[in-house]
Short mmCIF file of C-alpha atoms in Angstrom, two decimals:
data_model
loop_
_atom_site.label_atom_id
_atom_site.label_comp_id
_atom_site.label_asym_id
_atom_site.label_seq_id
_atom_site.Cartn_x
_atom_site.Cartn_y
_atom_site.Cartn_z
CA UNK A 1482 -58.04 35.74 126.05
CA UNK A 1483 -60.53 34.10 128.39
CA UNK A 1484 -64.26 34.53 128.89
CA UNK A 1485 -63.49 36.45 132.05
CA UNK A 1486 -61.35 38.95 130.12
CA UNK A 1487 -64.33 39.78 127.90
CA UNK A 1488 -66.39 40.80 130.94
CA UNK A 1489 -63.79 42.97 132.60
CA UNK A 1490 -64.12 46.10 130.46
CA UNK A 1491 -67.02 48.35 129.55
CA UNK A 1492 -68.84 48.30 126.22
CA UNK A 1493 -71.15 50.87 124.64
CA UNK A 1494 -74.26 49.84 126.58
CA UNK A 1495 -72.54 50.70 129.86
CA UNK A 1496 -72.69 54.49 129.38
CA UNK A 1497 -75.24 57.21 128.64
CA UNK A 1498 -73.60 59.14 125.80
CA UNK A 1499 -76.40 61.64 125.16
CA UNK A 1500 -75.02 65.16 124.75
CA UNK A 1501 -71.58 63.95 125.81
CA UNK A 1502 -68.28 64.34 123.96
CA UNK A 1503 -66.73 61.00 123.02
CA UNK A 1504 -63.19 60.47 121.76
CA UNK A 1505 -63.29 57.39 119.53
CA UNK A 1506 -59.95 55.79 118.60
CA UNK A 1507 -60.21 53.59 115.51
CA UNK A 1508 -57.87 51.80 113.13
CA UNK A 1509 -58.50 53.06 109.59
CA UNK A 1510 -54.98 52.40 108.32
CA UNK A 1511 -55.66 51.58 104.66
CA UNK A 1512 -53.60 50.24 101.74
CA UNK A 1513 -52.73 52.97 99.24
CA UNK A 1514 -51.76 53.09 95.58
CA UNK A 1515 -48.06 53.99 95.62
CA UNK A 1516 -48.35 56.22 92.56
CA UNK A 1517 -51.54 58.13 93.34
CA UNK A 1518 -51.70 57.73 97.15
CA UNK A 1519 -55.39 56.91 96.77
CA UNK A 1520 -57.02 54.40 99.13
CA UNK A 1521 -57.29 50.98 97.48
CA UNK A 1522 -59.47 49.23 100.04
CA UNK A 1523 -61.69 50.91 102.63
CA UNK A 1524 -62.63 47.74 104.55
CA UNK A 1525 -61.14 49.03 107.79
CA UNK A 1526 -63.10 52.27 107.48
CA UNK A 1527 -66.32 50.37 106.91
CA UNK A 1528 -65.58 48.10 109.89
CA UNK A 1529 -65.95 50.96 112.41
CA UNK A 1530 -69.22 52.28 110.97
CA UNK A 1531 -71.46 50.33 113.41
CA UNK A 1532 -69.77 51.96 116.41
CA UNK A 1533 -69.87 55.47 114.94
CA UNK A 1534 -73.50 55.03 113.87
CA UNK A 1535 -74.51 53.80 117.33
CA UNK A 1536 -72.82 56.75 119.04
CA UNK A 1537 -74.55 59.15 116.63
CA UNK A 1538 -77.86 57.45 117.41
CA UNK A 1539 -77.21 58.01 121.10
CA UNK A 1540 -76.72 61.73 120.36
CA UNK A 1541 -73.06 61.83 121.29
CA UNK A 1542 -70.55 64.30 119.88
CA UNK A 1543 -68.15 61.90 118.18
CA UNK A 1544 -64.53 62.89 117.62
CA UNK A 1545 -62.58 60.23 115.75
CA UNK A 1546 -58.86 59.71 116.22
CA UNK A 1547 -56.99 57.55 113.71
CA UNK A 1548 -53.67 56.98 111.97
CA UNK A 1549 -52.33 56.20 108.52
CA UNK A 1550 -48.92 54.51 108.41
CA UNK A 1551 -46.12 56.26 110.33
CA UNK A 1552 -43.71 59.18 109.97
CA UNK A 1553 -41.15 58.68 107.24
CA UNK A 1554 -43.10 56.01 105.35
CA UNK A 1555 -44.28 56.62 101.79
CA UNK A 1556 -47.94 56.09 102.77
CA UNK A 1557 -47.88 58.52 105.71
CA UNK A 1558 -50.59 60.98 104.63
CA UNK A 1559 -53.44 63.04 106.05
CA UNK A 1560 -56.90 61.60 106.54
CA UNK A 1561 -59.04 63.63 104.11
CA UNK A 1562 -59.83 60.55 102.04
CA UNK A 1563 -60.68 58.58 105.15
CA UNK A 1564 -63.16 61.24 106.23
CA UNK A 1565 -64.85 61.24 102.82
CA UNK A 1566 -65.14 57.43 102.77
CA UNK A 1567 -66.39 57.31 106.36
CA UNK A 1568 -69.02 59.91 105.47
CA UNK A 1569 -70.07 57.85 102.46
CA UNK A 1570 -70.41 54.65 104.50
CA UNK A 1571 -72.26 56.42 107.31
CA UNK A 1572 -74.47 58.36 104.89
CA UNK A 1573 -73.88 61.28 107.24
CA UNK A 1574 -71.52 64.30 107.25
CA UNK A 1575 -68.03 63.87 108.66
CA UNK A 1576 -66.02 67.03 109.23
CA UNK A 1577 -62.25 66.81 108.85
CA UNK A 1578 -59.54 69.03 110.31
CA UNK A 1579 -55.87 68.38 109.57
CA UNK A 1580 -54.93 69.00 113.19
CA UNK A 1581 -54.97 66.95 116.40
CA UNK A 1582 -54.19 69.08 119.46
CA UNK A 1583 -53.90 72.61 118.06
CA UNK A 1584 -56.30 75.54 117.97
CA UNK A 1585 -58.03 74.32 114.81
CA UNK A 1586 -58.85 70.93 116.33
CA UNK A 1587 -59.97 72.36 119.66
CA UNK A 1588 -62.11 74.98 117.96
CA UNK A 1589 -63.83 72.40 115.79
CA UNK A 1590 -64.53 70.22 118.84
CA UNK A 1591 -66.02 73.15 120.77
CA UNK A 1592 -68.45 73.91 117.93
CA UNK A 1593 -69.86 70.38 117.73
CA UNK A 1594 -73.50 69.55 118.38
CA UNK A 1595 -74.91 66.18 119.47
CA UNK A 1596 -74.85 63.76 116.55
CA UNK A 1597 -71.91 65.45 114.83
CA UNK A 1598 -68.84 63.50 113.68
CA UNK A 1599 -65.38 65.05 113.44
CA UNK A 1600 -62.22 63.28 112.24
CA UNK A 1601 -58.93 64.74 113.46
CA UNK A 1602 -55.62 64.58 111.58
CA UNK A 1603 -53.18 61.67 111.49
CA UNK A 1604 -52.35 61.07 115.16
CA UNK A 1605 -48.97 59.58 114.23
CA UNK A 1606 -47.87 63.05 113.22
CA UNK A 1607 -47.37 63.69 116.94
CA UNK A 1608 -44.00 62.73 118.39
CA UNK A 1609 -45.60 61.47 121.61
CA UNK A 1610 -47.44 58.76 119.66
CA UNK A 1611 -44.19 57.02 118.78
CA UNK A 1612 -42.81 56.95 122.34
CA UNK A 1613 -42.41 53.51 123.87
CA UNK A 1614 -43.94 53.56 127.35
CA UNK A 1615 -46.51 51.99 129.64
CA UNK A 1616 -50.06 53.16 130.26
CA UNK A 1617 -49.23 55.36 133.24
CA UNK A 1618 -46.56 57.30 131.39
CA UNK A 1619 -48.77 57.63 128.32
CA UNK A 1620 -51.50 59.08 130.54
CA UNK A 1621 -49.30 62.17 130.92
CA UNK A 1622 -48.49 62.49 127.20
CA UNK A 1623 -49.10 65.79 125.41
CA UNK A 1624 -51.93 64.31 123.36
CA UNK A 1625 -53.82 63.17 126.46
CA UNK A 1626 -53.18 66.32 128.44
CA UNK A 1627 -54.35 68.60 125.62
CA UNK A 1628 -57.53 66.72 124.69
CA UNK A 1629 -58.61 65.33 128.07
CA UNK A 1630 -60.57 68.45 129.23
CA UNK A 1631 -62.69 68.33 126.07
CA UNK A 1632 -64.13 64.82 126.54
CA UNK A 1633 -66.44 62.87 128.81
CA UNK A 1634 -65.67 59.38 127.52
CA UNK A 1635 -63.10 57.44 125.55
CA UNK A 1636 -64.05 54.54 123.28
CA UNK A 1637 -61.48 52.31 121.59
CA UNK A 1638 -62.47 50.34 118.49
CA UNK A 1639 -58.93 49.98 117.12
CA UNK A 1640 -58.53 46.21 117.41
CA UNK A 1641 -55.94 46.16 114.62
CA UNK A 1642 -53.66 48.34 116.78
CA UNK A 1643 -54.58 46.87 120.17
CA UNK A 1644 -51.19 45.16 120.52
CA UNK A 1645 -49.48 48.56 120.63
CA UNK A 1646 -48.88 50.64 123.75
CA UNK A 1647 -49.25 54.17 122.37
CA UNK A 1648 -50.68 57.24 124.04
CA UNK A 1649 -53.76 57.47 121.80
CA UNK A 1650 -54.55 53.84 122.61
CA UNK A 1651 -53.74 53.38 126.29
CA UNK A 1652 -53.26 56.89 127.73
CA UNK A 1653 -56.90 57.99 127.83
CA UNK A 1654 -58.34 54.96 129.68
CA UNK A 1655 -56.15 55.85 132.65
CA UNK A 1656 -57.89 59.23 132.92
CA UNK A 1657 -61.38 58.84 131.43
CA UNK A 1658 -64.25 56.37 131.75
CA UNK A 1659 -63.66 54.12 128.76
CA UNK A 1660 -65.28 51.37 126.73
CA UNK A 1661 -64.63 49.11 123.78
CA UNK A 1662 -66.44 49.73 120.52
CA UNK A 1663 -68.53 47.14 118.71
CA UNK A 1664 -65.73 46.04 116.38
CA UNK A 1665 -63.34 45.42 119.27
CA UNK A 1666 -65.87 43.33 121.16
CA UNK A 1667 -66.91 41.42 118.02
CA UNK A 1668 -63.28 40.64 117.16
CA UNK A 1669 -62.52 39.30 120.61
CA UNK A 1670 -65.62 37.11 120.75
CA UNK A 1671 -65.06 35.72 117.24
CA UNK A 1672 -61.38 34.98 117.82
CA UNK A 1673 -62.04 33.49 121.24
CA UNK A 1674 -64.31 30.96 119.52
CA UNK A 1675 -61.52 30.02 117.11
CA UNK A 1676 -58.72 29.89 119.65
CA UNK A 1677 -60.46 28.56 122.77
CA UNK A 1678 -63.43 26.44 121.64
CA UNK A 1679 -62.94 25.36 118.02
CA UNK A 1680 -65.26 22.83 116.41
CA UNK A 1681 -63.17 19.86 115.33
CA UNK A 1682 -61.28 19.05 113.27
CA UNK A 1683 -59.67 22.47 113.33
CA UNK A 1684 -57.06 23.56 110.77
CA UNK A 1685 -54.91 26.69 110.84
CA UNK A 1686 -53.35 27.95 107.58
CA UNK A 1687 -50.37 30.19 108.32
CA UNK A 1688 -48.64 31.99 105.46
CA UNK A 1689 -47.62 35.47 104.44
CA UNK A 1690 -44.27 37.17 104.12
CA UNK A 1691 -43.25 37.19 107.81
CA UNK A 1692 -41.73 34.02 109.17
CA UNK A 1693 -40.25 34.92 112.55
CA UNK A 1694 -43.29 34.27 114.78
CA UNK A 1695 -44.75 31.36 112.80
CA UNK A 1696 -42.88 28.53 114.62
CA UNK A 1697 -44.01 29.91 117.97
CA UNK A 1698 -47.61 30.31 116.78
CA UNK A 1699 -47.64 26.72 115.52
CA UNK A 1700 -46.30 25.44 118.82
CA UNK A 1701 -48.91 27.42 120.73
CA UNK A 1702 -52.00 26.40 118.74
CA UNK A 1703 -51.03 22.72 118.55
CA UNK A 1704 -49.98 22.45 122.19
CA UNK A 1705 -53.12 24.14 123.55
CA UNK A 1706 -55.53 22.34 121.23
CA UNK A 1707 -56.70 25.32 119.17
CA UNK A 1708 -55.65 23.44 116.04
CA UNK A 1709 -55.48 19.78 115.11
CA UNK A 1710 -53.45 20.48 111.96
CA UNK A 1711 -51.41 23.45 110.74
CA UNK A 1712 -50.79 24.11 107.05
CA UNK A 1713 -47.77 26.31 106.35
CA UNK A 1714 -47.65 28.29 103.09
CA UNK A 1715 -46.13 31.50 101.70
CA UNK A 1716 -42.61 32.46 102.64
CA UNK A 1717 -43.14 30.65 105.93
CA UNK A 1718 -43.73 27.48 103.93
CA UNK A 1719 -40.43 27.99 102.09
CA UNK A 1720 -38.63 28.54 105.40
CA UNK A 1721 -40.08 25.34 106.87
CA UNK A 1722 -39.08 23.38 103.77
CA UNK A 1723 -35.55 24.63 104.33
CA UNK A 1724 -35.76 23.61 108.00
CA UNK A 1725 -36.86 20.13 106.88
CA UNK A 1726 -33.70 19.86 104.76
CA UNK A 1727 -35.06 20.80 101.34
CA UNK A 1728 -32.66 22.91 99.26
CA UNK A 1729 -35.05 25.66 98.12
CA UNK A 1730 -32.35 27.48 96.19
CA UNK A 1731 -30.50 30.76 96.54
CA UNK A 1732 -33.30 32.84 94.98
CA UNK A 1733 -35.91 31.67 97.50
CA UNK A 1734 -33.46 31.80 100.41
CA UNK A 1735 -32.51 35.43 99.69
CA UNK A 1736 -36.12 36.52 100.21
CA UNK A 1737 -36.04 34.95 103.68
CA UNK A 1738 -32.70 36.43 104.70
CA UNK A 1739 -34.02 39.14 107.04
CA UNK A 1740 -36.12 36.81 109.18
CA UNK A 1741 -34.40 33.44 108.89
CA UNK A 1742 -32.19 33.85 111.95
CA UNK A 1743 -30.47 30.90 113.58
CA UNK A 1744 -33.01 31.09 116.41
CA UNK A 1745 -36.03 31.06 114.09
CA UNK A 1746 -34.53 28.25 112.02
CA UNK A 1747 -33.98 26.13 115.14
CA UNK A 1748 -37.53 26.89 116.29
CA UNK A 1749 -38.91 25.66 112.97
CA UNK A 1750 -36.89 22.45 113.15
CA UNK A 1751 -38.02 21.90 116.74
CA UNK A 1752 -41.68 22.32 115.77
CA UNK A 1753 -41.33 19.87 112.89
CA UNK A 1754 -39.69 17.34 115.17
CA UNK A 1755 -42.24 17.82 117.94
CA UNK A 1756 -45.45 17.67 115.92
CA UNK A 1757 -44.56 15.60 112.86
CA UNK A 1758 -47.48 15.12 110.46
CA UNK A 1759 -49.62 17.67 112.25
CA UNK A 1760 -47.58 20.32 110.38
CA UNK A 1761 -48.26 20.11 106.64
CA UNK A 1762 -45.78 21.66 104.20
CA UNK A 1763 -46.01 22.20 100.42
CA UNK A 1764 -45.15 19.22 98.21
CA UNK A 1765 -44.57 21.52 95.24
CA UNK A 1766 -44.10 25.22 94.56
CA UNK A 1767 -44.94 27.57 91.72
CA UNK A 1768 -42.28 29.69 90.02
CA UNK A 1769 -42.41 32.17 87.18
CA UNK A 1770 -40.71 30.76 84.11
CA UNK A 1771 -41.04 31.98 80.53
CA UNK A 1772 -43.63 34.49 81.64
CA UNK A 1773 -45.95 31.82 83.08
CA UNK A 1774 -46.69 29.71 86.15
CA UNK A 1775 -44.69 26.49 86.40
CA UNK A 1776 -45.11 23.99 89.26
CA UNK A 1777 -42.00 22.25 90.58
CA UNK A 1778 -42.01 19.31 92.99
CA UNK A 1779 -40.03 19.89 96.17
CA UNK A 1780 -38.01 16.82 95.15
CA UNK A 1781 -36.87 18.70 92.04
CA UNK A 1782 -35.70 21.80 93.88
CA UNK A 1783 -33.68 23.99 93.82
CA UNK A 1784 -34.66 26.22 90.91
CA UNK A 1785 -33.07 29.40 89.64
CA UNK A 1786 -36.38 31.20 90.16
CA UNK A 1787 -37.86 31.96 93.61
CA UNK A 1788 -40.99 30.11 94.73
CA UNK A 1789 -43.82 32.65 94.76
CA UNK A 1790 -46.85 30.40 95.35
CA UNK A 1791 -47.64 26.88 96.42
CA UNK A 1792 -47.99 24.42 93.55
CA UNK A 1793 -51.09 22.66 92.21
CA UNK A 1794 -50.42 19.38 94.04
CA UNK A 1795 -50.07 21.27 97.32
CA UNK A 1796 -53.32 23.12 96.63
CA UNK A 1797 -55.19 19.85 96.12
CA UNK A 1798 -53.61 18.25 99.19
CA UNK A 1799 -54.43 21.20 101.43
CA UNK A 1800 -57.95 21.62 100.02
CA UNK A 1801 -58.83 18.08 101.12
CA UNK A 1802 -57.78 18.85 104.68
CA UNK A 1803 -59.69 22.13 104.75
CA UNK A 1804 -62.85 20.67 103.19
CA UNK A 1805 -63.02 18.07 105.97
CA UNK A 1806 -62.60 20.66 108.74
CA UNK A 1807 -65.26 22.13 111.02
CA UNK A 1808 -63.07 25.14 111.89
CA UNK A 1809 -60.57 26.82 109.57
CA UNK A 1810 -58.44 29.88 110.20
CA UNK A 1811 -56.11 31.59 107.73
CA UNK A 1812 -53.53 34.25 108.50
CA UNK A 1813 -51.32 35.27 105.59
CA UNK A 1814 -51.68 34.54 101.86
CA UNK A 1815 -50.09 31.50 100.23
CA UNK A 1816 -48.16 33.47 97.63
CA UNK A 1817 -47.99 36.65 95.56
CA UNK A 1818 -51.73 36.74 94.96
CA UNK A 1819 -51.48 40.20 93.38
CA UNK A 1820 -49.49 38.72 90.49
CA UNK A 1821 -51.61 37.21 87.68
CA UNK A 1822 -51.23 33.44 87.65
CA UNK A 1823 -49.97 33.26 91.23
CA UNK A 1824 -53.22 33.91 93.08
CA UNK A 1825 -54.18 30.23 92.80
CA UNK A 1826 -52.88 29.04 96.16
CA UNK A 1827 -54.49 31.78 98.23
CA UNK A 1828 -57.75 31.78 96.27
CA UNK A 1829 -58.23 28.03 96.20
CA UNK A 1830 -57.54 27.55 99.91
CA UNK A 1831 -59.92 30.38 100.80
CA UNK A 1832 -62.56 28.87 98.53
CA UNK A 1833 -62.15 25.54 100.30
CA UNK A 1834 -62.75 27.29 103.63
CA UNK A 1835 -66.07 28.58 102.31
CA UNK A 1836 -67.01 25.22 100.77
CA UNK A 1837 -66.25 23.36 104.00
CA UNK A 1838 -69.45 24.82 105.53
CA UNK A 1839 -67.63 25.02 108.85
CA UNK A 1840 -66.64 28.11 110.84
CA UNK A 1841 -64.12 30.02 108.71
CA UNK A 1842 -62.07 33.03 109.85
CA UNK A 1843 -59.53 35.13 107.98
CA UNK A 1844 -57.05 37.37 109.77
CA UNK A 1845 -54.52 40.04 108.85
CA UNK A 1846 -54.55 42.94 106.42
CA UNK A 1847 -53.11 41.12 103.40
CA UNK A 1848 -55.39 38.14 103.94
CA UNK A 1849 -58.44 40.39 104.19
CA UNK A 1850 -57.30 42.25 101.07
CA UNK A 1851 -57.03 38.97 99.17
CA UNK A 1852 -60.52 37.96 100.28
CA UNK A 1853 -61.91 41.25 99.00
CA UNK A 1854 -60.07 40.80 95.71
CA UNK A 1855 -61.56 37.32 95.22
CA UNK A 1856 -65.07 38.36 96.36
CA UNK A 1857 -64.85 35.89 99.25
CA UNK A 1858 -64.94 38.31 102.19
CA UNK A 1859 -68.72 38.08 102.51
CA UNK A 1860 -68.72 34.29 102.19
CA UNK A 1861 -66.44 33.36 105.08
CA UNK A 1862 -67.78 33.41 108.63
CA UNK A 1863 -65.60 36.30 109.80
CA UNK A 1864 -62.80 38.55 108.56
CA UNK A 1865 -60.62 39.98 111.32
CA UNK A 1866 -59.05 43.42 110.94
CA UNK A 1867 -56.11 42.44 113.10
CA UNK A 1868 -52.55 41.66 112.05
CA UNK A 1869 -50.14 42.13 114.92
CA UNK A 1870 -53.04 42.01 117.37
CA UNK A 1871 -54.07 38.68 115.95
CA UNK A 1872 -50.55 37.30 116.35
CA UNK A 1873 -50.48 38.52 119.95
CA UNK A 1874 -53.72 36.68 120.68
CA UNK A 1875 -52.38 33.54 119.02
CA UNK A 1876 -49.28 33.73 121.21
CA UNK A 1877 -51.45 34.55 124.24
CA UNK A 1878 -49.62 37.83 124.82
CA UNK A 1879 -51.58 40.50 126.75
CA UNK A 1880 -53.03 43.23 124.53
CA UNK A 1881 -52.12 46.64 126.01
CA UNK A 1882 -55.41 48.22 124.89
CA UNK A 1883 -57.49 45.51 126.57
CA UNK A 1884 -55.43 45.85 129.74
CA UNK A 1885 -55.99 49.63 129.66
CA UNK A 1886 -59.76 49.22 129.20
CA UNK A 1887 -59.85 46.80 132.13
CA UNK A 1888 -57.90 49.31 134.23
CA UNK A 1889 -60.41 52.04 133.32
CA UNK A 1890 -63.34 49.94 134.50
CA UNK A 1891 -61.52 49.19 137.76
CA UNK A 1892 -60.74 52.88 138.23
CA UNK A 1893 -63.99 54.55 137.18
CA UNK A 1894 -66.48 51.75 137.76
CA UNK A 1895 -68.66 49.59 135.53
CA UNK A 1896 -70.36 52.40 133.66
CA UNK A 1897 -72.72 55.28 134.38
#
């Protein structure tokens, strides 16, 4: 993402929204309690409030399109709760209809007055939303064809989903004047600072449960100068220990089985060989033994129990690196922070980011959730809502939504 990219699509100031109907696509996909299906954290809902509030202030009719999970998943539900929480954060009424392209949705849209906000049903309930296609094909999708006549503008503020090419995300910009919302623009500017012009020294902390892309992300950020040092934690840290020749044990290896392909394993070994001491791995891990947290040196592995956090020596080692940094970025927790006694790695490294007084950015849903849990979200410089989108930016992959917004500006002009 370059400076030029950030100037090639419209933002909210480029259009006069007064008395116009605006379709606003957001990402309000929230973590749910598996037993009650209640929303556990509404951070993503709160993140789009500035855009909704600005459109209301400009007297637009605001119709919000969003998703929750996907068909077949246990957390695939309607958006009634989302509407209630959005209304609470806005301190303004939000009408909800459990419909997207049917008579109920169209009727509710036709009755709207300037300043009204309407949230439609879960867009992933539509089959066309799960089709894999490019922007031009998505422009002819049922969703776009049915809703297009009802709107004057399309605004996308769904940064967390911007790496996906789905009809609700890329179909409308091909057929309507379109703009990014405030969250989208803020995300891109903040992440550009981290990735393109970091203050040095810059340290990236990469963890979490997914390992497959981590070797490639490390190679990218070290080769292009985004990072001076990369700390690897979480399951990724266990995988890299294995790639370095440490026998982490059958219990820890089993957890990695789905992602530890021969290709990913070779990529990890190549990165370790290429960058040496610029890639920092745990020197000890924490396991659950006798109902408590026990730290085990990597020299004393394997253990019968799986490693579910970095150990205390690793925490201290990594904290020193982070405290001396001017830029720190974390994507993915260092362990099972939800489990009492095993939040230490994630919490202590985040705390060091705050204490460093440098620019600190957290990215990814689980990382943001951990920051909220530890009351650190308001103390770091920026918390990104992106997960897959963040990884795509790290790998310098084009984001389909950004490409669609750029196409819209080229097609319809720079705003009116």
